[in-house]
Tab-separated table of C-alpha atoms in Angstrom:
chain	number	residue	atom	x	y	z
A	1	UNK	CA	0.060	0.097	-0.140
A	2	UNK	CA	3.116	2.170	0.830
A	3	UNK	CA	4.218	1.962	-2.796
A	4	UNK	CA	1.026	1.725	-4.553
A	5	UNK	CA	1.117	5.707	-2.581
A	6	UNK	CA	4.519	6.208	-3.472
A	7	UNK	CA	3.968	5.305	-6.550
A	8	UNK	CA	0.724	8.072	-7.226
A	9	UNK	CA	2.392	10.713	-5.899
A	10	UNK	CA	5.416	10.628	-7.651
A	11	UNK	CA	3.502	10.219	-10.754
A	12	UNK	CA	1.626	12.842	-9.967
A	13	UNK	CA	4.096	15.756	-8.877
A	14	UNK	CA	6.107	14.323	-12.929
A	15	UNK	CA	3.268	15.471	-14.402
A	16	UNK	CA	3.088	18.226	-12.500
A	17	UNK	CA	6.109	19.245	-12.864
A	18	UNK	CA	6.103	18.684	-17.188
A	19	UNK	CA	6.917	20.670	-19.605
A	20	UNK	CA	4.340	23.564	-19.780
A	21	UNK	CA	2.148	23.699	-23.322
A	22	UNK	CA	2.311	27.954	-22.385
A	23	UNK	CA	3.120	30.577	-25.033
A	24	UNK	CA	5.446	33.114	-24.125
A	25	UNK	CA	3.015	36.543	-25.679
A	26	UNK	CA	5.203	40.314	-27.302
A	27	UNK	CA	3.614	42.573	-25.042
A	28	UNK	CA	5.685	44.870	-26.817
A	29	UNK	CA	3.632	47.325	-28.794
A	30	UNK	CA	1.078	47.635	-25.822
A	31	UNK	CA	1.587	50.547	-24.603
A	32	UNK	CA	-0.704	53.007	-21.130
A	33	UNK	CA	-0.629	56.394	-20.955
A	34	UNK	CA	-2.758	58.167	-18.462
A	35	UNK	CA	-3.500	61.903	-18.619
A	36	UNK	CA	-5.234	64.080	-15.746
A	37	UNK	CA	-7.576	67.193	-17.226
A	38	UNK	CA	-8.519	69.548	-15.418
A	39	UNK	CA	-11.580	70.587	-15.363
A	40	UNK	CA	-13.298	74.283	-15.109
A	41	UNK	CA	-16.379	73.726	-12.604
A	42	UNK	CA	-17.637	77.298	-13.050
A	43	UNK	CA	-17.264	77.100	-8.770
A	44	UNK	CA	-19.932	74.322	-9.081
A	45	UNK	CA	-18.387	70.842	-6.940
A	46	UNK	CA	-18.934	68.214	-9.418
A	47	UNK	CA	-19.157	65.073	-7.713
A	48	UNK	CA	-16.386	62.097	-8.000
A	49	UNK	CA	-17.971	59.944	-5.710
A	50	UNK	CA	-17.994	57.185	-6.917
A	51	UNK	CA	-15.567	58.403	-9.999
A	52	UNK	CA	-17.300	58.327	-12.912
A	53	UNK	CA	-19.129	54.471	-12.518
A	54	UNK	CA	-22.559	56.847	-12.862
A	55	UNK	CA	-21.621	59.094	-15.987
A	56	UNK	CA	-21.611	58.417	-19.613
A	57	UNK	CA	-20.280	60.015	-22.957
A	58	UNK	CA	-22.393	61.696	-25.471
A	59	UNK	CA	-22.768	60.267	-28.620
A	60	UNK	CA	-20.462	62.349	-30.450
A	61	UNK	CA	-17.843	62.327	-27.945
A	62	UNK	CA	-18.305	65.778	-27.292
A	63	UNK	CA	-20.350	65.166	-23.699
A	64	UNK	CA	-18.934	63.833	-20.168
A	65	UNK	CA	-22.660	63.451	-18.225
A	66	UNK	CA	-22.318	61.894	-14.740
A	67	UNK	CA	-25.069	61.936	-12.676
A	68	UNK	CA	-25.089	63.169	-9.467
A	69	UNK	CA	-26.896	60.431	-7.127
A	70	UNK	CA	-26.887	62.566	-3.883
A	71	UNK	CA	-28.383	65.998	-4.890
A	72	UNK	CA	-29.435	64.695	-7.524
A	73	UNK	CA	-28.067	66.920	-10.353
A	74	UNK	CA	-26.830	65.978	-13.768
A	75	UNK	CA	-23.168	67.434	-14.977
A	76	UNK	CA	-22.769	67.802	-17.854
A	77	UNK	CA	-19.011	68.603	-19.132
A	78	UNK	CA	-17.591	70.134	-22.400
A	79	UNK	CA	-15.145	66.903	-23.432
A	80	UNK	CA	-13.171	69.686	-25.958
A	81	UNK	CA	-13.345	73.295	-23.850
A	82	UNK	CA	-12.943	71.056	-20.092
A	83	UNK	CA	-15.821	73.372	-19.156
A	84	UNK	CA	-18.630	72.540	-17.551
A	85	UNK	CA	-21.449	73.503	-19.143
A	86	UNK	CA	-24.307	72.927	-16.539
A	87	UNK	CA	-25.743	71.118	-13.557
A	88	UNK	CA	-29.463	70.256	-14.160
A	89	UNK	CA	-31.145	69.513	-10.854
A	90	UNK	CA	-33.420	65.772	-11.173
A	91	UNK	CA	-35.858	66.211	-8.835
A	92	UNK	CA	-36.112	63.561	-5.694
A	93	UNK	CA	-39.491	62.401	-6.109
A	94	UNK	CA	-42.860	63.070	-7.883
A	95	UNK	CA	-44.686	62.266	-11.026
A	96	UNK	CA	-40.743	63.356	-12.548
A	97	UNK	CA	-38.576	61.789	-10.537
A	98	UNK	CA	-35.058	59.917	-10.238
A	99	UNK	CA	-35.969	58.223	-6.981
A	100	UNK	CA	-33.399	55.940	-7.047
A	101	UNK	CA	-32.370	55.310	-10.780
A	102	UNK	CA	-28.742	55.739	-11.806
A	103	UNK	CA	-26.696	54.421	-8.903
A	104	UNK	CA	-26.122	51.079	-11.273
A	105	UNK	CA	-24.980	53.281	-14.162
A	106	UNK	CA	-26.772	56.076	-17.033
A	107	UNK	CA	-26.490	55.649	-20.419
A	108	UNK	CA	-26.965	58.738	-24.246
A	109	UNK	CA	-29.233	57.689	-26.223
A	110	UNK	CA	-28.856	60.707	-28.241
A	111	UNK	CA	-31.243	63.303	-29.003
A	112	UNK	CA	-30.785	64.682	-24.908
A	113	UNK	CA	-31.952	60.907	-23.670
A	114	UNK	CA	-30.654	59.589	-21.154
A	115	UNK	CA	-31.359	56.292	-19.515
A	116	UNK	CA	-31.326	55.837	-15.965
A	117	UNK	CA	-30.365	51.560	-14.931
A	118	UNK	CA	-32.133	51.190	-11.591
A	119	UNK	CA	-34.595	48.040	-9.982
A	120	UNK	CA	-37.229	47.191	-10.739
A	121	UNK	CA	-36.417	48.875	-14.790
A	122	UNK	CA	-34.305	51.171	-16.122
A	123	UNK	CA	-36.238	54.906	-16.691
A	124	UNK	CA	-35.583	57.528	-19.876
A	125	UNK	CA	-35.244	60.601	-18.914
A	126	UNK	CA	-34.329	64.304	-20.905
A	127	UNK	CA	-31.327	65.570	-20.137
A	128	UNK	CA	-33.783	68.633	-18.654
A	129	UNK	CA	-34.980	65.877	-16.245
A	130	UNK	CA	-38.430	65.120	-17.889
A	131	UNK	CA	-39.211	61.063	-17.807
A	132	UNK	CA	-40.455	60.576	-21.288
A	133	UNK	CA	-43.587	57.805	-21.785
A	134	UNK	CA	-40.636	54.921	-22.898
A	135	UNK	CA	-39.990	51.610	-20.262
A	136	UNK	CA	-43.185	53.085	-18.216
A	137	UNK	CA	-44.945	49.811	-18.393
A	138	UNK	CA	-41.646	47.950	-18.130
A	139	UNK	CA	-41.999	46.140	-14.357
A	140	UNK	CA	-45.239	43.960	-15.147
A	141	UNK	CA	-44.179	43.565	-18.298
A	142	UNK	CA	-41.062	41.892	-16.633
A	143	UNK	CA	-42.841	40.169	-13.922
A	144	UNK	CA	-45.429	37.944	-16.532
A	145	UNK	CA	-42.696	37.501	-18.842
A	146	UNK	CA	-40.291	35.422	-16.060
A	147	UNK	CA	-40.759	32.591	-14.347
A	148	UNK	CA	-40.973	32.574	-10.835
A	149	UNK	CA	-37.670	32.339	-9.048
A	150	UNK	CA	-36.176	34.608	-12.169
A	151	UNK	CA	-35.309	38.090	-12.670
A	152	UNK	CA	-34.966	40.553	-16.106
A	153	UNK	CA	-31.703	42.229	-15.320
A	154	UNK	CA	-28.680	43.607	-17.386
A	155	UNK	CA	-31.560	46.195	-20.007
A	156	UNK	CA	-30.656	47.463	-22.802
A	157	UNK	CA	-32.354	49.257	-24.990
A	158	UNK	CA	-32.230	50.644	-29.004
A	159	UNK	CA	-32.056	54.117	-29.222
A	160	UNK	CA	-33.674	53.585	-32.333
A	161	UNK	CA	-36.298	51.701	-31.303
A	162	UNK	CA	-37.640	52.707	-27.182
A	163	UNK	CA	-39.933	50.866	-26.958
A	164	UNK	CA	-38.260	47.800	-27.234
A	165	UNK	CA	-35.870	45.553	-24.115
A	166	UNK	CA	-33.048	43.297	-24.303
A	167	UNK	CA	-32.096	41.995	-21.771
A	168	UNK	CA	-30.485	38.856	-20.443
A	169	UNK	CA	-33.174	35.738	-16.882
A	170	UNK	CA	-31.977	34.655	-14.662
């Protein structure tokens, strides 16, 4: 029994120490750079408490939209001139209330529409803080199409078809 155990252990050690079939890869062509910029915030405090996890860049790449979940407000920053364009307050409660939406991030959808991710379903607002009608009935639809114990999550919306929602059933 001792010899069998010793043989199995030796074989395992031999296989573990064998030659590796992994390839070495050359990474000399990859370069990383980091840049720091100063934004003229025009005397306002910009929300960076969550990094930029509640921010997105406009479709044309010219504006950074940063959602301040504490106030709530939407900061629009001109990326070409590095200046705060506007800090638009949003309602927390009420018919145009953002509630706790935006904590999961925001997505610029073009035409001044922003998708605010959040539970139980995302909501689309314009950049002036007005809730749009798209996705208003998503939560009852989600509960009808999913089986008990499963969730419809990680919703994505095609900007051209605001009434079509894609997601993952988990």
